[in-house]
Amino acid sequence: MADMDYRRATEIAEVMLSKDGDDPDALTLLSRIQVGTGKIEQAHQTYSYIYNHKKMAAGMRAEAAMVLGRLPEALSLLQKELKEDPQQPELLFIAALIEYQLGHIQRVEDYMLAALESGLDWDDEDPITLVVEHCLTGPEYLDLEHIYLDCQDQLFEGKGGSKNRWFSLNMSIYELYTASTPAKRNKIATDLLYLLDGPEDLTPACGKKKLRAILTDFSHNEQDARFGLEGLKLLDAGRYDELARMVLALQLEHLKEFSTVVDIQFDQMNSSSLQSLTTKLPMRMAIGLLTLYAMATSEDRKFQLMEQEIETDLSAALITACFSAFYQEINMYKKRQQPQPAKKKK
């Protein structure tokens, strides 16, 4: 929507609310426009009004709870509403959006398929897209879009395998190992580091130092000392392929421990290919595991024409980022999945 469209829509919503302060269509329109125009404080006020108004439709209150960061409660509201009437495409889509933020990719697919079966036709111009763009980062938005496309392919063309998402998850890794110059490779690696490690100040230049610090911490931990000591030996020897393999094995083992956080079945992990597994994981975690796999398996990588070798500083930084991303994701989703306590009335 253009600025003029936003202004006109806001005027319409305000006129409707002047006649009926609880008009559901006007409140929904106004809150989404406020989010879309970056008026977050105003949007939170509108959404708080909707959320606290018990007589509002459950779907509206669920969207409000989601934007206000009350994800488990938002999902609970939607599930009750959908149990009574499951054929509500926009509510099913919002449920998929909530599950994405909770790290449950399989459930995202389930809700998205149900939404499509109920008639969903998501378009970038839809007002709900303003909410999606607010709730997700740019890369996450594109990731959700690829899940949507995969569900379309599955439902309407009978295709399986999450091909759109699989291709997207691997793209930056493929570009890294096919970059024609060190400068291009450094640029791609820097972007990948930012994607994996977020706002953390991780650069190729400091990667080795930070990786050494991580491994040293492990070596001082009685339970993980062997991993830390072996990792330090490999780091000193410049054996980044073996170090990546060690980290990958550790994270796959820890994934079993945290399988309920990302809604992965323990038995499924033992029998799945890496493609089947990673396409059911949150984006950053999946890209981290795939990056480690590419670093650890040079023969398989070169078979896919990813023939360039990457510099040692880049290797160290990427392993560090993959390490951080995995545990950051686990901690973030565990926190999001905890219901927030109700605010006490003053």
mmCIF file of C-alpha atoms in Angstrom:
data_model
loop_
_atom_site.group_PDB
_atom_site.id
_atom_site.type_symbol
_atom_site.label_atom_id
_atom_site.label_comp_id
_atom_site.label_asym_id
_atom_site.label_seq_id
_atom_site.Cartn_x
_atom_site.Cartn_y
_atom_site.Cartn_z
ATOM 1 C CA MET A 1 0.000 0.000 0.000
ATOM 2 C CA ALA A 2 1.186 3.510 -0.818
ATOM 3 C CA ASP A 3 1.248 6.265 1.803
ATOM 4 C CA MET A 4 -1.890 7.780 0.289
ATOM 5 C CA ASP A 5 -3.666 4.427 0.590
ATOM 6 C CA TYR A 6 -2.611 4.185 4.243
ATOM 7 C CA ARG A 7 -3.927 7.683 4.959
ATOM 8 C CA ARG A 8 -7.219 7.007 3.203
ATOM 9 C CA ALA A 9 -7.670 3.653 4.965
ATOM 10 C CA THR A 10 -6.869 5.262 8.328
ATOM 11 C CA GLU A 11 -9.481 7.968 7.698
ATOM 12 C CA ILE A 12 -12.070 5.315 6.850
ATOM 13 C CA ALA A 13 -11.242 3.310 9.982
ATOM 14 C CA GLU A 14 -11.427 6.411 12.188
ATOM 15 C CA VAL A 15 -14.824 7.401 10.756
ATOM 16 C CA MET A 16 -16.128 3.883 11.418
ATOM 17 C CA LEU A 17 -14.776 3.961 14.981
ATOM 18 C CA SER A 18 -16.352 7.368 15.634
ATOM 19 C CA LYS A 19 -19.716 5.679 15.057
ATOM 20 C CA ASP A 20 -18.860 2.452 16.880
ATOM 21 C CA GLY A 21 -15.689 2.333 18.967
ATOM 22 C CA ASP A 22 -15.745 -1.464 18.943
ATOM 23 C CA ASP A 23 -16.235 -1.954 15.203
ATOM 24 C CA PRO A 24 -14.149 -5.120 14.591
ATOM 25 C CA ASP A 25 -13.357 -4.391 10.944
ATOM 26 C CA ALA A 26 -12.220 -0.855 11.749
ATOM 27 C CA LEU A 27 -10.075 -1.963 14.687
ATOM 28 C CA THR A 28 -8.435 -4.695 12.602
ATOM 29 C CA LEU A 29 -7.759 -2.297 9.743
ATOM 30 C CA LEU A 30 -6.411 0.439 12.016
ATOM 31 C CA SER A 31 -4.102 -1.853 14.011
ATOM 32 C CA ARG A 32 -2.617 -3.369 10.854
ATOM 33 C CA ILE A 33 -2.046 0.036 9.278
ATOM 34 C CA GLN A 34 -0.348 1.258 12.458
ATOM 35 C CA VAL A 35 1.975 -1.752 12.335
ATOM 36 C CA GLY A 36 2.620 -1.266 8.617
ATOM 37 C CA THR A 37 3.496 2.410 9.003
ATOM 38 C CA GLY A 38 5.847 1.807 11.919
ATOM 39 C CA LYS A 39 3.580 3.372 14.548
ATOM 40 C CA ILE A 40 4.346 0.522 16.911
ATOM 41 C CA GLU A 41 3.399 2.252 20.165
ATOM 42 C CA GLN A 42 -0.007 3.201 18.745
ATOM 43 C CA ALA A 43 -0.419 -0.294 17.303
ATOM 44 C CA HIS A 44 0.294 -1.853 20.694
ATOM 45 C CA GLN A 45 -2.309 0.409 22.285
ATOM 46 C CA THR A 46 -4.909 -0.653 19.709
ATOM 47 C CA TYR A 47 -3.962 -4.319 19.973
ATOM 48 C CA SER A 48 -4.003 -4.118 23.790
ATOM 49 C CA TYR A 49 -7.545 -2.758 23.630
ATOM 50 C CA ILE A 50 -8.582 -5.624 21.345
ATOM 51 C CA TYR A 51 -6.798 -8.248 23.433
ATOM 52 C CA ASN A 52 -8.287 -7.070 26.740
ATOM 53 C CA HIS A 53 -11.801 -6.812 25.286
ATOM 54 C CA LYS A 54 -13.144 -10.275 26.101
ATOM 55 C CA LYS A 55 -16.165 -9.847 23.823
ATOM 56 C CA MET A 56 -14.007 -9.345 20.737
ATOM 57 C CA ALA A 57 -13.786 -12.267 18.307
ATOM 58 C CA ALA A 58 -11.207 -14.860 19.335
ATOM 59 C CA GLY A 59 -9.390 -14.478 16.017
ATOM 60 C CA MET A 60 -8.935 -10.744 16.570
ATOM 61 C CA ARG A 61 -7.742 -11.288 20.124
ATOM 62 C CA ALA A 62 -5.333 -13.965 18.911
ATOM 63 C CA GLU A 63 -3.753 -11.613 16.367
ATOM 64 C CA ALA A 64 -3.468 -8.977 19.084
ATOM 65 C CA ALA A 65 -1.862 -11.434 21.503
ATOM 66 C CA MET A 66 0.625 -12.470 18.814
ATOM 67 C CA VAL A 67 1.728 -8.913 18.051
ATOM 68 C CA LEU A 68 1.988 -8.238 21.788
ATOM 69 C CA GLY A 69 4.343 -11.216 22.110
ATOM 70 C CA ARG A 70 1.943 -13.564 23.903
ATOM 71 C CA LEU A 71 2.431 -16.407 21.431
ATOM 72 C CA PRO A 72 1.186 -19.459 23.404
ATOM 73 C CA GLU A 73 -1.953 -17.579 24.424
ATOM 74 C CA ALA A 74 -2.518 -16.401 20.851
ATOM 75 C CA LEU A 75 -2.311 -19.970 19.613
ATOM 76 C CA SER A 76 -4.669 -21.209 22.326
ATOM 77 C CA LEU A 77 -7.279 -18.612 21.343
ATOM 78 C CA LEU A 78 -7.022 -19.610 17.700
ATOM 79 C CA GLN A 79 -7.232 -23.316 18.402
ATOM 80 C CA LYS A 80 -10.490 -22.852 20.326
ATOM 81 C CA GLU A 81 -11.935 -20.763 17.498
ATOM 82 C CA LEU A 82 -10.781 -23.188 14.790
ATOM 83 C CA LYS A 83 -12.187 -26.141 16.700
ATOM 84 C CA GLU A 84 -15.639 -24.593 16.342
ATOM 85 C CA ASP A 85 -15.127 -23.569 12.703
ATOM 86 C CA PRO A 86 -11.984 -25.004 11.041
ATOM 87 C CA GLN A 87 -12.661 -23.475 7.613
ATOM 88 C CA GLN A 88 -11.217 -20.004 8.289
ATOM 89 C CA PRO A 89 -8.255 -19.426 5.954
ATOM 90 C CA GLU A 90 -6.924 -16.199 7.484
ATOM 91 C CA LEU A 91 -7.044 -17.583 11.018
ATOM 92 C CA LEU A 92 -5.293 -20.753 9.859
ATOM 93 C CA PHE A 93 -2.643 -18.564 8.235
ATOM 94 C CA ILE A 94 -2.170 -16.599 11.471
ATOM 95 C CA ALA A 95 -1.835 -19.908 13.328
ATOM 96 C CA ALA A 96 0.929 -20.867 10.877
ATOM 97 C CA LEU A 97 2.623 -17.511 11.523
ATOM 98 C CA ILE A 98 2.491 -18.082 15.286
ATOM 99 C CA GLU A 99 3.915 -21.592 14.973
ATOM 100 C CA TYR A 100 6.735 -20.208 12.822
ATOM 101 C CA GLN A 101 7.659 -17.816 15.628
ATOM 102 C CA LEU A 102 7.541 -20.734 18.077
ATOM 103 C CA GLY A 103 9.963 -22.791 15.954
ATOM 104 C CA HIS A 104 7.498 -25.536 14.947
ATOM 105 C CA ILE A 105 8.014 -25.832 11.196
ATOM 106 C CA GLN A 106 6.016 -29.049 10.728
ATOM 107 C CA ARG A 107 3.020 -27.388 12.380
ATOM 108 C CA VAL A 108 3.527 -24.336 10.149
ATOM 109 C CA GLU A 109 3.147 -26.624 7.140
ATOM 110 C CA ASP A 110 0.077 -28.316 8.627
ATOM 111 C CA TYR A 111 -1.715 -25.016 9.238
ATOM 112 C CA MET A 112 -0.630 -23.603 5.881
ATOM 113 C CA LEU A 113 -1.990 -26.639 4.031
ATOM 114 C CA ALA A 114 -5.266 -26.351 5.938
ATOM 115 C CA ALA A 115 -5.439 -22.637 5.084
ATOM 116 C CA LEU A 116 -4.896 -23.358 1.390
ATOM 117 C CA GLU A 117 -7.517 -26.099 1.461
ATOM 118 C CA SER A 118 -9.908 -23.558 2.999
ATOM 119 C CA GLY A 119 -9.310 -21.079 0.173
ATOM 120 C CA LEU A 120 -6.286 -19.025 1.246
ATOM 121 C CA ASP A 121 -4.632 -17.063 -1.549
ATOM 122 C CA TRP A 122 -1.903 -15.072 0.195
ATOM 123 C CA ASP A 123 -0.718 -12.000 -1.663
ATOM 124 C CA ASP A 124 1.952 -9.475 -0.688
ATOM 125 C CA GLU A 125 -0.691 -6.749 -0.900
ATOM 126 C CA ASP A 126 -2.988 -8.395 1.658
ATOM 127 C CA PRO A 127 -3.345 -6.349 4.882
ATOM 128 C CA ILE A 128 -2.249 -9.374 6.940
ATOM 129 C CA THR A 129 1.143 -9.098 5.219
ATOM 130 C CA LEU A 130 1.757 -5.920 7.241
ATOM 131 C CA VAL A 131 1.545 -8.054 10.373
ATOM 132 C CA VAL A 132 3.811 -10.750 8.901
ATOM 133 C CA GLU A 133 6.447 -8.140 8.046
ATOM 134 C CA HIS A 134 6.260 -6.792 11.593
ATOM 135 C CA CYS A 135 6.555 -10.189 13.288
ATOM 136 C CA LEU A 136 9.344 -11.619 11.113
ATOM 137 C CA THR A 137 12.726 -10.427 9.893
ATOM 138 C CA GLY A 138 13.286 -10.092 6.148
ATOM 139 C CA PRO A 139 14.958 -13.524 5.796
ATOM 140 C CA GLU A 140 12.259 -15.124 7.967
ATOM 141 C CA TYR A 141 9.540 -13.577 5.796
ATOM 142 C CA LEU A 142 11.112 -15.098 2.682
ATOM 143 C CA ASP A 143 11.455 -18.418 4.493
ATOM 144 C CA LEU A 144 7.749 -18.428 5.384
ATOM 145 C CA GLU A 145 6.976 -17.559 1.774
ATOM 146 C CA HIS A 146 8.950 -20.605 0.604
ATOM 147 C CA ILE A 147 7.003 -22.817 3.010
ATOM 148 C CA TYR A 148 3.807 -21.373 1.529
ATOM 149 C CA LEU A 149 5.013 -22.147 -2.003
ATOM 150 C CA ASP A 150 5.962 -25.697 -1.007
ATOM 151 C CA CYS A 151 2.501 -26.220 0.470
ATOM 152 C CA GLN A 152 0.947 -24.920 -2.746
ATOM 153 C CA ASP A 153 3.074 -27.352 -4.758
ATOM 154 C CA GLN A 154 2.091 -30.210 -2.482
ATOM 155 C CA LEU A 155 -1.624 -29.439 -2.519
ATOM 156 C CA PHE A 156 -2.173 -28.442 -6.133
ATOM 157 C CA GLU A 157 0.583 -30.289 -7.994
ATOM 158 C CA GLY A 158 1.227 -33.291 -5.780
ATOM 159 C CA LYS A 159 4.883 -32.362 -5.253
ATOM 160 C CA GLY A 160 6.624 -33.179 -1.969
ATOM 161 C CA GLY A 161 10.025 -32.636 -0.435
ATOM 162 C CA SER A 162 9.943 -28.927 0.502
ATOM 163 C CA LYS A 163 11.951 -28.132 -2.633
ATOM 164 C CA ASN A 164 11.545 -24.335 -2.543
ATOM 165 C CA ARG A 165 12.656 -24.101 1.068
ATOM 166 C CA TRP A 166 15.491 -26.602 0.600
ATOM 167 C CA PHE A 167 16.855 -24.600 -2.324
ATOM 168 C CA SER A 168 16.593 -21.357 -0.344
ATOM 169 C CA LEU A 169 18.295 -22.774 2.767
ATOM 170 C CA ASN A 170 21.254 -23.920 0.670
ATOM 171 C CA MET A 171 21.595 -20.893 -1.610
ATOM 172 C CA SER A 172 24.080 -18.849 0.437
ATOM 173 C CA ILE A 173 26.216 -21.950 1.077
ATOM 174 C CA TYR A 174 26.291 -22.766 -2.622
ATOM 175 C CA GLU A 175 27.225 -19.167 -3.450
ATOM 176 C CA LEU A 176 29.997 -19.275 -0.839
ATOM 177 C CA TYR A 177 31.676 -22.305 -2.384
ATOM 178 C CA THR A 178 31.257 -21.118 -5.971
ATOM 179 C CA ALA A 179 32.401 -17.505 -5.484
ATOM 180 C CA SER A 180 35.009 -16.703 -8.123
ATOM 181 C CA THR A 181 37.167 -14.341 -6.029
ATOM 182 C CA PRO A 182 38.186 -14.011 -2.363
ATOM 183 C CA ALA A 183 36.444 -10.624 -2.215
ATOM 184 C CA LYS A 184 33.128 -12.106 -3.358
ATOM 185 C CA ARG A 185 33.563 -15.008 -0.971
ATOM 186 C CA ASN A 186 34.236 -12.627 1.925
ATOM 187 C CA LYS A 187 31.098 -10.610 1.110
ATOM 188 C CA ILE A 188 28.918 -13.740 0.983
ATOM 189 C CA ALA A 189 30.490 -15.084 4.180
ATOM 190 C CA THR A 190 29.941 -11.779 5.987
ATOM 191 C CA ASP A 191 26.250 -11.812 5.014
ATOM 192 C CA LEU A 192 25.986 -15.425 6.156
ATOM 193 C CA LEU A 193 27.650 -14.577 9.468
ATOM 194 C CA TYR A 194 25.142 -11.787 10.050
ATOM 195 C CA LEU A 195 22.230 -14.090 9.199
ATOM 196 C CA LEU A 196 23.449 -16.781 11.585
ATOM 197 C CA ASP A 197 24.744 -14.652 14.424
ATOM 198 C CA GLY A 198 22.403 -11.678 14.183
ATOM 199 C CA PRO A 199 23.569 -8.447 15.823
ATOM 200 C CA GLU A 200 26.592 -10.100 17.434
ATOM 201 C CA ASP A 201 29.865 -8.482 16.399
ATOM 202 C CA LEU A 202 31.293 -11.504 14.586
ATOM 203 C CA THR A 203 33.620 -10.849 11.645
ATOM 204 C CA PRO A 204 35.976 -13.121 9.701
ATOM 205 C CA ALA A 205 38.911 -11.411 11.421
ATOM 206 C CA CYS A 206 37.810 -12.305 14.949
ATOM 207 C CA GLY A 207 36.290 -15.718 14.216
ATOM 208 C CA LYS A 208 39.308 -17.773 15.247
ATOM 209 C CA LYS A 209 39.656 -15.933 18.568
ATOM 210 C CA LYS A 210 35.990 -16.433 19.439
ATOM 211 C CA LEU A 211 36.060 -20.080 18.375
ATOM 212 C CA ARG A 212 39.092 -20.697 20.580
ATOM 213 C CA ALA A 213 37.248 -19.105 23.511
ATOM 214 C CA ILE A 214 34.235 -21.386 22.975
ATOM 215 C CA LEU A 215 36.376 -24.521 22.768
ATOM 216 C CA THR A 216 38.398 -23.456 25.807
ATOM 217 C CA ASP A 217 35.182 -23.094 27.813
ATOM 218 C CA PHE A 218 34.228 -26.629 26.778
ATOM 219 C CA SER A 219 37.654 -27.941 27.798
ATOM 220 C CA HIS A 220 37.162 -26.541 31.308
ATOM 221 C CA ASN A 221 33.788 -28.238 31.660
ATOM 222 C CA GLU A 222 34.124 -31.698 33.182
ATOM 223 C CA GLN A 223 31.310 -33.138 31.070
ATOM 224 C CA ASP A 224 32.513 -31.667 27.753
ATOM 225 C CA ALA A 225 36.268 -31.465 28.330
ATOM 226 C CA ARG A 226 37.122 -34.053 25.691
ATOM 227 C CA PHE A 227 35.182 -32.198 23.011
ATOM 228 C CA GLY A 228 36.898 -28.937 23.918
ATOM 229 C CA LEU A 229 40.407 -30.409 23.972
ATOM 230 C CA GLU A 230 39.943 -32.269 20.675
ATOM 231 C CA GLY A 231 38.476 -29.136 19.127
ATOM 232 C CA LEU A 232 41.444 -27.027 20.207
ATOM 233 C CA LYS A 233 43.851 -29.550 18.667
ATOM 234 C CA LEU A 234 41.985 -29.426 15.360
ATOM 235 C CA LEU A 235 41.868 -25.622 15.471
ATOM 236 C CA ASP A 236 45.626 -25.414 16.054
ATOM 237 C CA ALA A 237 46.211 -27.875 13.210
ATOM 238 C CA GLY A 238 43.941 -25.934 10.839
ATOM 239 C CA ARG A 239 41.702 -28.988 10.316
ATOM 240 C CA TYR A 240 38.480 -27.065 9.898
ATOM 241 C CA ASP A 241 36.735 -29.868 8.032
ATOM 242 C CA GLU A 242 37.171 -32.227 10.986
ATOM 243 C CA LEU A 243 36.264 -29.485 13.449
ATOM 244 C CA ALA A 244 33.066 -28.757 11.516
ATOM 245 C CA ARG A 245 32.288 -32.483 11.575
ATOM 246 C CA MET A 246 32.741 -32.572 15.359
ATOM 247 C CA VAL A 247 30.481 -29.572 15.909
ATOM 248 C CA LEU A 248 27.856 -31.002 13.538
ATOM 249 C CA ALA A 249 27.844 -34.319 15.417
ATOM 250 C CA LEU A 250 27.531 -32.516 18.756
ATOM 251 C CA GLN A 251 24.613 -30.396 17.586
ATOM 252 C CA LEU A 252 22.770 -33.357 16.068
ATOM 253 C CA GLU A 253 23.150 -35.128 19.403
ATOM 254 C CA HIS A 254 21.918 -32.054 21.278
ATOM 255 C CA LEU A 255 19.018 -31.764 18.833
ATOM 256 C CA LYS A 256 17.715 -35.055 20.217
ATOM 257 C CA GLU A 257 17.811 -33.525 23.682
ATOM 258 C CA PHE A 258 15.929 -30.430 22.505
ATOM 259 C CA SER A 259 13.664 -32.214 20.004
ATOM 260 C CA THR A 260 10.479 -31.152 21.797
ATOM 261 C CA VAL A 261 11.465 -27.480 21.530
ATOM 262 C CA VAL A 262 11.452 -27.621 17.717
ATOM 263 C CA ASP A 263 8.800 -30.369 17.508
ATOM 264 C CA ILE A 264 11.041 -32.990 15.891
ATOM 265 C CA GLN A 265 10.309 -36.642 16.625
ATOM 266 C CA PHE A 266 13.275 -38.482 18.157
ATOM 267 C CA ASP A 267 12.717 -41.540 15.914
ATOM 268 C CA GLN A 268 12.405 -39.289 12.877
ATOM 269 C CA MET A 269 15.890 -37.895 13.492
ATOM 270 C CA ASN A 270 17.521 -41.326 13.369
ATOM 271 C CA SER A 271 15.921 -42.288 10.073
ATOM 272 C CA SER A 272 15.840 -38.954 8.234
ATOM 273 C CA SER A 273 18.204 -37.610 5.621
ATOM 274 C CA LEU A 274 19.770 -34.227 6.319
ATOM 275 C CA GLN A 275 17.367 -32.689 3.783
ATOM 276 C CA SER A 276 14.311 -34.163 5.485
ATOM 277 C CA LEU A 277 15.580 -33.047 8.878
ATOM 278 C CA THR A 278 16.700 -29.500 8.116
ATOM 279 C CA THR A 279 13.548 -28.570 6.193
ATOM 280 C CA LYS A 280 11.620 -29.245 9.416
ATOM 281 C CA LEU A 281 13.873 -26.988 11.497
ATOM 282 C CA PRO A 282 13.837 -23.204 12.073
ATOM 283 C CA MET A 283 15.743 -21.294 9.399
ATOM 284 C CA ARG A 284 18.924 -20.237 11.212
ATOM 285 C CA MET A 285 19.359 -23.616 12.861
ATOM 286 C CA ALA A 286 18.876 -25.368 9.512
ATOM 287 C CA ILE A 287 21.350 -23.126 7.671
ATOM 288 C CA GLY A 288 23.890 -23.593 10.462
ATOM 289 C CA LEU A 289 23.713 -27.389 10.233
ATOM 290 C CA LEU A 290 23.897 -27.290 6.430
ATOM 291 C CA THR A 291 26.914 -24.964 6.560
ATOM 292 C CA LEU A 292 28.723 -27.325 8.928
ATOM 293 C CA TYR A 293 27.857 -30.263 6.680
ATOM 294 C CA ALA A 294 29.250 -28.486 3.616
ATOM 295 C CA MET A 295 32.467 -27.667 5.464
ATOM 296 C CA ALA A 296 32.815 -31.240 6.735
ATOM 297 C CA THR A 297 32.181 -33.121 3.480
ATOM 298 C CA SER A 298 34.484 -31.863 0.743
ATOM 299 C CA GLU A 299 33.870 -34.820 -1.600
ATOM 300 C CA ASP A 300 30.105 -34.436 -1.495
ATOM 301 C CA ARG A 301 30.464 -30.670 -1.854
ATOM 302 C CA LYS A 302 32.681 -30.937 -4.935
ATOM 303 C CA PHE A 303 30.291 -33.458 -6.478
ATOM 304 C CA GLN A 304 27.775 -30.588 -6.449
ATOM 305 C CA LEU A 305 30.352 -28.352 -8.192
ATOM 306 C CA MET A 306 31.027 -26.346 -5.023
ATOM 307 C CA GLU A 307 34.741 -26.521 -5.684
ATOM 308 C CA GLN A 308 36.198 -23.382 -4.104
ATOM 309 C CA GLU A 309 38.031 -23.647 -0.799
ATOM 310 C CA ILE A 310 37.374 -20.962 1.788
ATOM 311 C CA GLU A 311 40.004 -19.141 3.787
ATOM 312 C CA THR A 312 40.874 -20.226 7.332
ATOM 313 C CA ASP A 313 39.563 -17.029 8.944
ATOM 314 C CA LEU A 314 36.235 -17.492 7.173
ATOM 315 C CA SER A 315 36.112 -21.146 8.221
ATOM 316 C CA ALA A 316 36.696 -20.303 11.876
ATOM 317 C CA ALA A 317 34.120 -17.511 11.834
ATOM 318 C CA LEU A 318 31.494 -19.693 10.148
ATOM 319 C CA ILE A 319 31.937 -22.537 12.638
ATOM 320 C CA THR A 320 31.630 -19.995 15.460
ATOM 321 C CA ALA A 321 28.440 -18.555 13.941
ATOM 322 C CA CYS A 322 26.926 -22.012 13.438
ATOM 323 C CA PHE A 323 27.758 -22.840 17.038
ATOM 324 C CA SER A 324 26.136 -19.668 18.352
ATOM 325 C CA ALA A 325 23.071 -19.817 16.107
ATOM 326 C CA PHE A 326 22.076 -23.305 17.232
ATOM 327 C CA TYR A 327 21.974 -22.514 20.944
ATOM 328 C CA GLN A 328 20.600 -19.001 20.465
ATOM 329 C CA GLU A 329 17.685 -20.516 18.552
ATOM 330 C CA ILE A 330 17.007 -23.148 21.203
ATOM 331 C CA ASN A 331 17.023 -20.555 24.002
ATOM 332 C CA MET A 332 14.877 -18.112 22.029
ATOM 333 C CA TYR A 333 12.178 -20.680 21.231
ATOM 334 C CA LYS A 334 12.153 -22.045 24.780
ATOM 335 C CA LYS A 335 11.538 -18.499 26.023
ATOM 336 C CA ARG A 336 8.825 -17.803 23.439
ATOM 337 C CA GLN A 337 7.030 -21.033 24.301
ATOM 338 C CA GLN A 338 6.645 -20.029 27.955
ATOM 339 C CA PRO A 339 3.245 -18.430 28.675
ATOM 340 C CA GLN A 340 3.518 -14.895 29.987
ATOM 341 C CA PRO A 341 2.023 -14.225 33.413
ATOM 342 C CA ALA A 342 -1.124 -12.151 33.380
ATOM 343 C CA LYS A 343 -0.575 -8.498 34.204
ATOM 344 C CA LYS A 344 -1.973 -7.456 37.552
ATOM 345 C CA LYS A 345 -4.671 -4.835 37.412
ATOM 346 C CA LYS A 346 -3.734 -1.600 39.100
#
